[in-house]
Short mmCIF file of C-alpha atoms in Angstrom, two decimals:
data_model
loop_
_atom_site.label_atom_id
_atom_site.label_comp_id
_atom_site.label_asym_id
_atom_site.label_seq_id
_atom_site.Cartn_x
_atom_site.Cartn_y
_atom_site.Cartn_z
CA UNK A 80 0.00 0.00 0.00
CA UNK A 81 1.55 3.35 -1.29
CA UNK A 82 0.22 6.56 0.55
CA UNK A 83 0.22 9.90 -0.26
CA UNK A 84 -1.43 13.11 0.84
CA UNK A 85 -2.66 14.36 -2.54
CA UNK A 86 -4.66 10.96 -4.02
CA UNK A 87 -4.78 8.74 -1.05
CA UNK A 88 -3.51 5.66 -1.84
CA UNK A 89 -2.23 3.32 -4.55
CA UNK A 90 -1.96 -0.72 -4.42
CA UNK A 91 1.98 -2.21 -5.62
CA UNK A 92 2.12 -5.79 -6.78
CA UNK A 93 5.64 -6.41 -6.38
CA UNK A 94 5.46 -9.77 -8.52
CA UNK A 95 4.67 -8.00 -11.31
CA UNK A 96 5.49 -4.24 -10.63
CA UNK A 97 2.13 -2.40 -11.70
CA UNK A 98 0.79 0.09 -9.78
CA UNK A 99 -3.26 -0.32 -9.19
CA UNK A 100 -5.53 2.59 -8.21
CA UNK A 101 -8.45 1.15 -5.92
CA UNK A 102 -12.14 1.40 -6.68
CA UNK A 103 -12.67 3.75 -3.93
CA UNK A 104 -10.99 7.40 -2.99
CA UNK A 105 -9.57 6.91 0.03
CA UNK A 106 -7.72 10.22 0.22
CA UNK A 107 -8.42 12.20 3.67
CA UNK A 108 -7.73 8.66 5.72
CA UNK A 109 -4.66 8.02 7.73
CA UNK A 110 -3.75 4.11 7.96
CA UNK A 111 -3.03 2.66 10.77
CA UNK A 112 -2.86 -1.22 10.42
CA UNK A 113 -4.25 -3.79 8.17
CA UNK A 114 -5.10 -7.82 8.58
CA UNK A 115 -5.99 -9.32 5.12
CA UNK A 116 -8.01 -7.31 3.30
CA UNK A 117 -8.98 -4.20 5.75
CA UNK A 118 -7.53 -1.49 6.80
CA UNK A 119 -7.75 0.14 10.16
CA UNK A 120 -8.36 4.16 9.63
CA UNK A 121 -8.94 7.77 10.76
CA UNK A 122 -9.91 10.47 8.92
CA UNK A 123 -9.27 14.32 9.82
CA UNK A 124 -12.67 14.19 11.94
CA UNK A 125 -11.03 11.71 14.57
CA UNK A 126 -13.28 8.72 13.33
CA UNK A 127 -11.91 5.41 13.04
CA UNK A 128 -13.16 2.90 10.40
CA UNK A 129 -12.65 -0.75 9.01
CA UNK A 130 -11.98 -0.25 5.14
CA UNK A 131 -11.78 -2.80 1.98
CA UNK A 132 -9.57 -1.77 -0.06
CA UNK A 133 -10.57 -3.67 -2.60
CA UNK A 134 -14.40 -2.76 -2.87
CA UNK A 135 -16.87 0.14 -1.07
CA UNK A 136 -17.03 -1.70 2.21
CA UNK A 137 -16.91 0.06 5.56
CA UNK A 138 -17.67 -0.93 9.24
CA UNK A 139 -17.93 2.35 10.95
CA UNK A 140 -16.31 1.68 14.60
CA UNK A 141 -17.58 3.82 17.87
CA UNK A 142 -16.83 7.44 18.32
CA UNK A 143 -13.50 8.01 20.40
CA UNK A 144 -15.59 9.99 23.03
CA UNK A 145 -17.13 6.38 23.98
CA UNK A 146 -14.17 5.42 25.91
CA UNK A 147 -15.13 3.18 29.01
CA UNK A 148 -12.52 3.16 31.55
CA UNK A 149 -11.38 3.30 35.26
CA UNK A 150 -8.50 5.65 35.18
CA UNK A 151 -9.33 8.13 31.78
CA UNK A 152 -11.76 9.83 30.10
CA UNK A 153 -12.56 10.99 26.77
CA UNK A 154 -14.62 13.92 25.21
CA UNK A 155 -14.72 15.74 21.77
CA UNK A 156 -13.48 18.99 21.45
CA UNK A 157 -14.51 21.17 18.20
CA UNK A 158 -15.11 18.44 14.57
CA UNK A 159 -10.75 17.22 14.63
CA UNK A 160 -10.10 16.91 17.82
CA UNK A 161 -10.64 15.25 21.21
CA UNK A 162 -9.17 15.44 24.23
CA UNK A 163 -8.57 12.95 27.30
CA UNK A 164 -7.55 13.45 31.46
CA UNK A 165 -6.67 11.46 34.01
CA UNK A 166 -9.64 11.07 36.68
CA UNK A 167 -8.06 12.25 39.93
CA UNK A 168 -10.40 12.68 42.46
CA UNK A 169 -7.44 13.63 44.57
CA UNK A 170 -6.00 16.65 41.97
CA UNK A 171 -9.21 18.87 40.46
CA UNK A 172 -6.52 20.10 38.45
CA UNK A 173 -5.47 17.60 36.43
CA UNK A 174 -4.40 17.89 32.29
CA UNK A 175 -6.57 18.10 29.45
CA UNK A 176 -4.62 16.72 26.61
CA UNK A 177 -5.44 17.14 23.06
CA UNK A 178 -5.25 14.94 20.49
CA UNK A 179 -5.51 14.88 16.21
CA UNK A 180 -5.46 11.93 13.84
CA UNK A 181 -1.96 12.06 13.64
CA UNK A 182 -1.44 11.03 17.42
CA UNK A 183 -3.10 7.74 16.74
CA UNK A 184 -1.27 4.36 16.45
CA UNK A 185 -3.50 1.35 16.18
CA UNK A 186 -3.75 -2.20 15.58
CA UNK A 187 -6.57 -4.57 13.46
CA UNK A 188 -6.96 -7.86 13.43
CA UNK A 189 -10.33 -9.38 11.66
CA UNK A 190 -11.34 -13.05 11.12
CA UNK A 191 -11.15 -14.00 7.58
CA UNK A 192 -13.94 -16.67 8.18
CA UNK A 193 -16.96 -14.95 10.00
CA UNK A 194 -15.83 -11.65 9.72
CA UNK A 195 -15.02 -10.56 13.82
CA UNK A 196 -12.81 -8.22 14.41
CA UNK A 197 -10.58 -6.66 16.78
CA UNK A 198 -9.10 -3.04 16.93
CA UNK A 199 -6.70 -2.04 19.39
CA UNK A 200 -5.33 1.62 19.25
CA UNK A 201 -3.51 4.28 21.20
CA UNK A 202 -2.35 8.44 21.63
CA UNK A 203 1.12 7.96 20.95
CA UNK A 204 3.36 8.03 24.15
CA UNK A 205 0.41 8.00 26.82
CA UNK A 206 -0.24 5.22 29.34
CA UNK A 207 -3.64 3.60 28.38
CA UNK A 208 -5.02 1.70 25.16
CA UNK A 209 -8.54 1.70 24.14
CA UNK A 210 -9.79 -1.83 22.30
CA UNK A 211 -13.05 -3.00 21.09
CA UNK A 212 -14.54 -6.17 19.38
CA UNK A 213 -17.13 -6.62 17.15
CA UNK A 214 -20.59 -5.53 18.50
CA UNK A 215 -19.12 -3.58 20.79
CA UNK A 216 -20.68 0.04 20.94
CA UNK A 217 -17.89 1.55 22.96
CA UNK A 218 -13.99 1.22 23.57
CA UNK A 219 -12.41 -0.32 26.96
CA UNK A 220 -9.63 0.26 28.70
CA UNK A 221 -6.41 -1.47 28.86
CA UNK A 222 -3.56 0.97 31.23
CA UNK A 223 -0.69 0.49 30.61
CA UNK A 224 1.37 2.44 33.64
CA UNK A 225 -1.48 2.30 36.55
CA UNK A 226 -1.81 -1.01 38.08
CA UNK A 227 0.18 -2.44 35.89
CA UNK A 228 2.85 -5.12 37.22
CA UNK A 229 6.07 -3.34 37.16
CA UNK A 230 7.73 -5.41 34.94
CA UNK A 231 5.17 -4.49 32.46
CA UNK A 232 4.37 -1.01 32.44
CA UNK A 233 5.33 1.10 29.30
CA UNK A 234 4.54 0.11 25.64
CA UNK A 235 7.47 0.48 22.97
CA UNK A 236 5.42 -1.80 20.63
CA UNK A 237 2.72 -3.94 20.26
CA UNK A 238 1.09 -6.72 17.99
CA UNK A 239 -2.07 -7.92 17.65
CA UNK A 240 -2.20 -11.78 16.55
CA UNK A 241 -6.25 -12.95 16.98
CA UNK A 242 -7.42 -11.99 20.29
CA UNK A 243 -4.01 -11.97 21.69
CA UNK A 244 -2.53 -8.62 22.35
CA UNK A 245 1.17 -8.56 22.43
CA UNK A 246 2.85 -5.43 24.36
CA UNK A 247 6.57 -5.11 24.54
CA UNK A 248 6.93 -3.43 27.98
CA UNK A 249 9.21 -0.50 28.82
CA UNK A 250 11.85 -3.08 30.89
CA UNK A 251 11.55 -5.08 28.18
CA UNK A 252 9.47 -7.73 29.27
CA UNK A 253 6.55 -9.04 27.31
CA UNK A 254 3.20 -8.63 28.37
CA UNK A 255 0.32 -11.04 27.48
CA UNK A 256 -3.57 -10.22 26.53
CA UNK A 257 -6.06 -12.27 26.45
CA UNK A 258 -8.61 -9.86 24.60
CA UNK A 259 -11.62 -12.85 24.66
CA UNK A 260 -13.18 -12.33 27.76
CA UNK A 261 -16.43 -11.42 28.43
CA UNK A 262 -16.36 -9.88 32.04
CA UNK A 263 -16.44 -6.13 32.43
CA UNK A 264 -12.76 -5.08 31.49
CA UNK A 265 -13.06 -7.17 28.40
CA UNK A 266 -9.35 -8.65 28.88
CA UNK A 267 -7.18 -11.07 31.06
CA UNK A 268 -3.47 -11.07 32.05
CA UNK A 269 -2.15 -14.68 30.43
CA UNK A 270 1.78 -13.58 30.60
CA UNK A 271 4.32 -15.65 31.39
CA UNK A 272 6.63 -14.71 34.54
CA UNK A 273 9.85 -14.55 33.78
CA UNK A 274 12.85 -12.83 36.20
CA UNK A 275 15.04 -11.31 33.05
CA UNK A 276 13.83 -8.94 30.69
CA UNK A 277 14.66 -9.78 26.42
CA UNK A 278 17.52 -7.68 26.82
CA UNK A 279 19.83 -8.09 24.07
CA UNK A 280 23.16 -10.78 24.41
CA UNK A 281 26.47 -9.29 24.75
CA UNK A 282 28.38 -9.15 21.37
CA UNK A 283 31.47 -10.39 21.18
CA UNK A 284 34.83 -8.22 20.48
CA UNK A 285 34.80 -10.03 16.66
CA UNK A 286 30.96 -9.34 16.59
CA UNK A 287 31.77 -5.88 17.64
CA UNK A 288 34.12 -5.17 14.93
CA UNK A 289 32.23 -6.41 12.25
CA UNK A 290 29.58 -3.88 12.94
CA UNK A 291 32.13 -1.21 13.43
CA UNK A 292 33.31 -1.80 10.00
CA UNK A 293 30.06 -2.04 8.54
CA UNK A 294 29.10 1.37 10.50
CA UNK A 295 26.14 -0.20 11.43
CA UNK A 296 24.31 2.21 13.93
CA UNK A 297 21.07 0.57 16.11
CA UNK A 298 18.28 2.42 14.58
CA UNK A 299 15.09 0.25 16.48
CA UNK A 300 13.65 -2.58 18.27
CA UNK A 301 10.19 -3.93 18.57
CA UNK A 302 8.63 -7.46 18.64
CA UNK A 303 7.01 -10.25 16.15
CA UNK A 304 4.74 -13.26 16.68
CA UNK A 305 5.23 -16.58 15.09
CA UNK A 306 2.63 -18.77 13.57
CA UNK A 307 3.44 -20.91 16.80
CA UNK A 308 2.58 -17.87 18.94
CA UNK A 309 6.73 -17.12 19.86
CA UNK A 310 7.39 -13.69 20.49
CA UNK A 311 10.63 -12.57 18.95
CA UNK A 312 12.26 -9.27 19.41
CA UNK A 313 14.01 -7.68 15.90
CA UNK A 314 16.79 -5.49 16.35
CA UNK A 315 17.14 -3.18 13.26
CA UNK A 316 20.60 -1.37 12.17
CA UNK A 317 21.22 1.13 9.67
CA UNK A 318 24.25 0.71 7.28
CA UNK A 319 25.56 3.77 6.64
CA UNK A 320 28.28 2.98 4.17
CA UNK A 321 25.73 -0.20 2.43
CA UNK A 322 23.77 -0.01 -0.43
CA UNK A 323 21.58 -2.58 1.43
CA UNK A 324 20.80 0.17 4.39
CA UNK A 325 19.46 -1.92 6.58
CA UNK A 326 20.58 -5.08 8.88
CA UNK A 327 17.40 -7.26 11.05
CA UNK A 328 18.60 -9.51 14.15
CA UNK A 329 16.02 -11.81 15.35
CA UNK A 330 16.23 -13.09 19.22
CA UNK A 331 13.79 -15.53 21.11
CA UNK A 332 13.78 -16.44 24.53
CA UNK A 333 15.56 -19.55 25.98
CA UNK A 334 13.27 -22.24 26.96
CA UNK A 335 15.19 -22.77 29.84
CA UNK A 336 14.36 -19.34 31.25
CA UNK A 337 11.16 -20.34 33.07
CA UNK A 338 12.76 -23.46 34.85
CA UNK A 339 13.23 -22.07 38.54
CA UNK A 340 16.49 -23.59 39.16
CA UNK A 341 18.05 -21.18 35.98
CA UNK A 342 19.68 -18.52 37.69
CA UNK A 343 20.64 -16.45 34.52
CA UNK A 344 20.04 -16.81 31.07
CA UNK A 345 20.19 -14.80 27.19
CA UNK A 346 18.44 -14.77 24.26
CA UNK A 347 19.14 -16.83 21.90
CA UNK A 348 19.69 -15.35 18.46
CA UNK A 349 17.15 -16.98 15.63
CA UNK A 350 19.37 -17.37 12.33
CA UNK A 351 16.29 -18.69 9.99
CA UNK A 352 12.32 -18.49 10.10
CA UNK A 353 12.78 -21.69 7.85
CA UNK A 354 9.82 -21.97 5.81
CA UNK A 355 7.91 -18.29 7.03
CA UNK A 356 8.31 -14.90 6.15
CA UNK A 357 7.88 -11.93 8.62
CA UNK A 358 5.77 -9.27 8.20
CA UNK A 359 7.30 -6.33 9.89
CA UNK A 360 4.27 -3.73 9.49
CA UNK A 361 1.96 -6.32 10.77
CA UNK A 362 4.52 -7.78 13.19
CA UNK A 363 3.77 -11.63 12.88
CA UNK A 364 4.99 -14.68 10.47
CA UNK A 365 3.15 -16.23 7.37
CA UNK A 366 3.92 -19.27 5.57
CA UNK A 367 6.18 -18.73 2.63
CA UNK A 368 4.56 -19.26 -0.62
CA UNK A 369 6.39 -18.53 -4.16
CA UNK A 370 3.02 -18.45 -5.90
CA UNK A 371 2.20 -15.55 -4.13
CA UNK A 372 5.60 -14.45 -4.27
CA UNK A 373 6.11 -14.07 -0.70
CA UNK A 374 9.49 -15.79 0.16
CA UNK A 375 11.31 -17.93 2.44
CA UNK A 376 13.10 -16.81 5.55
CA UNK A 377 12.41 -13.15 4.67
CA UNK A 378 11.53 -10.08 6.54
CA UNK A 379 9.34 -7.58 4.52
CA UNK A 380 9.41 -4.00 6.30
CA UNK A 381 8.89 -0.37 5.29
CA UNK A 382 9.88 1.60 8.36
CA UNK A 383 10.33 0.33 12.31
CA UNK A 384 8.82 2.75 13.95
CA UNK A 385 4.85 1.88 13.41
CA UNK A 386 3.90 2.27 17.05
CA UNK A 387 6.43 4.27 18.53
CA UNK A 388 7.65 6.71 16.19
CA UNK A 389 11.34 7.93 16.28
CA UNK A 390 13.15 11.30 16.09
CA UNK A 391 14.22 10.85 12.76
CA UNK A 392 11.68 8.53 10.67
CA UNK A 393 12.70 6.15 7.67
CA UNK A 394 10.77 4.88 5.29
CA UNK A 395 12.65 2.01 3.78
CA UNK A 396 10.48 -0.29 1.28
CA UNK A 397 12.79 -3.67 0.83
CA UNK A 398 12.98 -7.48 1.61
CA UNK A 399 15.53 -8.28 4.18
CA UNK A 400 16.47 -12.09 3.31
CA UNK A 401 18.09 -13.65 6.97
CA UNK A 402 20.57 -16.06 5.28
CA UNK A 403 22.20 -14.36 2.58
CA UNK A 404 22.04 -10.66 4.94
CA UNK A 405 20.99 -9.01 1.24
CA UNK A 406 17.99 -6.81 0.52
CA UNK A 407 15.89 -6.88 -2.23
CA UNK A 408 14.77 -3.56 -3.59
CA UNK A 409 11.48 -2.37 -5.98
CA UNK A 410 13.18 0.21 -7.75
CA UNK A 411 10.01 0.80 -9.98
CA UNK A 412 8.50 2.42 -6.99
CA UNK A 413 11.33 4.96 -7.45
CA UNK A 414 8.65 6.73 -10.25
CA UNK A 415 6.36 7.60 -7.57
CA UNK A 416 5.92 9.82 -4.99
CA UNK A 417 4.37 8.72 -1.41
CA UNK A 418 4.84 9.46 2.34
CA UNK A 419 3.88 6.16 3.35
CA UNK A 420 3.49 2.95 2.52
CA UNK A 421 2.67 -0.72 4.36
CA UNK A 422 3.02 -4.19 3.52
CA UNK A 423 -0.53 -6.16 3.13
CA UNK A 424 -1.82 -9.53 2.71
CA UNK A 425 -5.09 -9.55 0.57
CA UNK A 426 -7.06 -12.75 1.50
#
């Protein structure tokens, strides 16, 4: 999906490098995540919608303004803006903070056989989530900071697989969601307890002087989930001196980490997905399949940042392929000009 302020957006086939314009104008929208076929979106209004891209369908999804939670509320202010505060009962005086369309990050995940659907989003950089399922007329609450296990508090990404909800915690532990349940809050904790955080292993001095040579800088990290429901965590490095630009390092945890008589364990790094392909904008594996032209032991990404957006932003279209380190590049998409784009699998 190509995106650009003046016509909206444009479909790329990469197996056979046309450019298709959809049946709909979708200019004025701001994507925010996909699964299949649909498209999670705002418009300049502050309205979030379901979208096929491929025909005139829409599910309109509540207003904002319904937020239900225990900790924040949510209220319009003026047609392009609302605004949400902390309820304080102890500090009358408490921020109002505004918010556009282009403070929204969200996630989408909808069943491809009976149509349910999930949407998770968030303000960029503020402690709760709001969430909502189909049939729902209103969002819920999901804090983040506020009684929120230490270990877990913060969000510096997130991925939405079904009705799992995967956040990748400030400390840098992962934190589980069951998004199912039918009780009030809508959710349940189902995270594993572990005592380290996914911090990174050590390099090694060789290790270390490879990437010295290669001037490869950190630029991100963030997480992915399997088909088998792992959670990795992709480290991504900028080449500066590398036609390629880009370097991914994928790390899972060691099995061993959850036996209570390990005292201290590291990631392990993960040198192939095998017979899968990762997904970065969507942030979970497929199964390879050359017919669709989606290959082997690749990572497809555009930029890193999805969730949490950096200082300086990238967008980087390419195919990062884990055992030969090369990246393949669509240099037909050179002829046009976009702000955005996202990797998509139609159904």
């Amino acid at each position: 999906m190509l995106i650009a302020e003046e016509y909206g957006c444009r479909i790329y086939n990469p197996e056979d490098g046309r450019v298709y314009e959809p049946k709909s104008d979708f200019s004025g929208y701001r994507f925010l995540g996909s699964s299949g076929k649909w498209f999670l979106v705002v418009d300049s209004r502050m309205k979030l919608y379901i979208i096929d891209v491929f025909s005139e369908k829409r599910i309109d999804l509540p207003p904002l303004e319904s937020f239900k939670g225990s900790h924040f509320k949510i209220w319009r202010e003026g047609e392009e803006n609302v605004k949400h505060m902390l309820m304080d009962d102890e500090d009358p005086f408490c921020d109002e903070i505004p918010h556009a369309a282009e403070d929204l990050r969200g996630r989408l995940w909808v069943d491809d056989k009976n149509g349910n659907y999930v949407v998770v989003w968030q303000f960029e950089m503020y402690p709760f989530l709001g969430f909502c399922r189909t049939g729902d007329d209103h969002y819920r609450e999901i804090p983040t900071e506020l009684e929120v296990q230490r270990e877990l508090r913060g969000l510096n990404d997130m991925v939405l697989k079904g009705y799992n909800l995967y956040v990748y915690a400030t400390r840098e532990f992962i934190r589980h969601l069951d998004l199912s349940g039918q009780d009030e809050d809508g959710f349940k904790d189902v995270s594993e307890k572990h005592r380290l955080p996914m911090w990174m292993p050590s390099m090694t001095m060789k290790e270390r002087e490879r990437m010295k040579q290669k001037r490869s800088i950190p630029s991100n990290k963030g997480i992915a989930v399997t088909r088998a429901g792992q959670v990795l965590v992709v480290f991504t490095y900028d080449l500066g001196t590398s036609e390629s630009h880009r370097m991914f390092h994928l790390y899972k945890r060691d099995p061993k980490d959850l036996d209570p008589k390990t005292l201290d364990t590291q990631l392990l790094e993960v040198h192939s997905l095998g017979d899968e392909a990762l997904f970065y904008d969507l942030g979970i594996t497929v199964p390879a399949d050359h017919t669709l032209g989606i290959e082997p032991n690749s990572i497809y990404f555009t930029r890193d940042d999805r969730i949490c957006h950096n200082k300086l932003s990238c967008l980087d279209i390419g195919v990062f392929n884990l055992a030969t380190k090369t990246v393949k590049r669509f240099h037909g998409l050179s002829n046009f000009n976009f702000n955005d784009a996202q990797w998509f699998l139609p159904s």
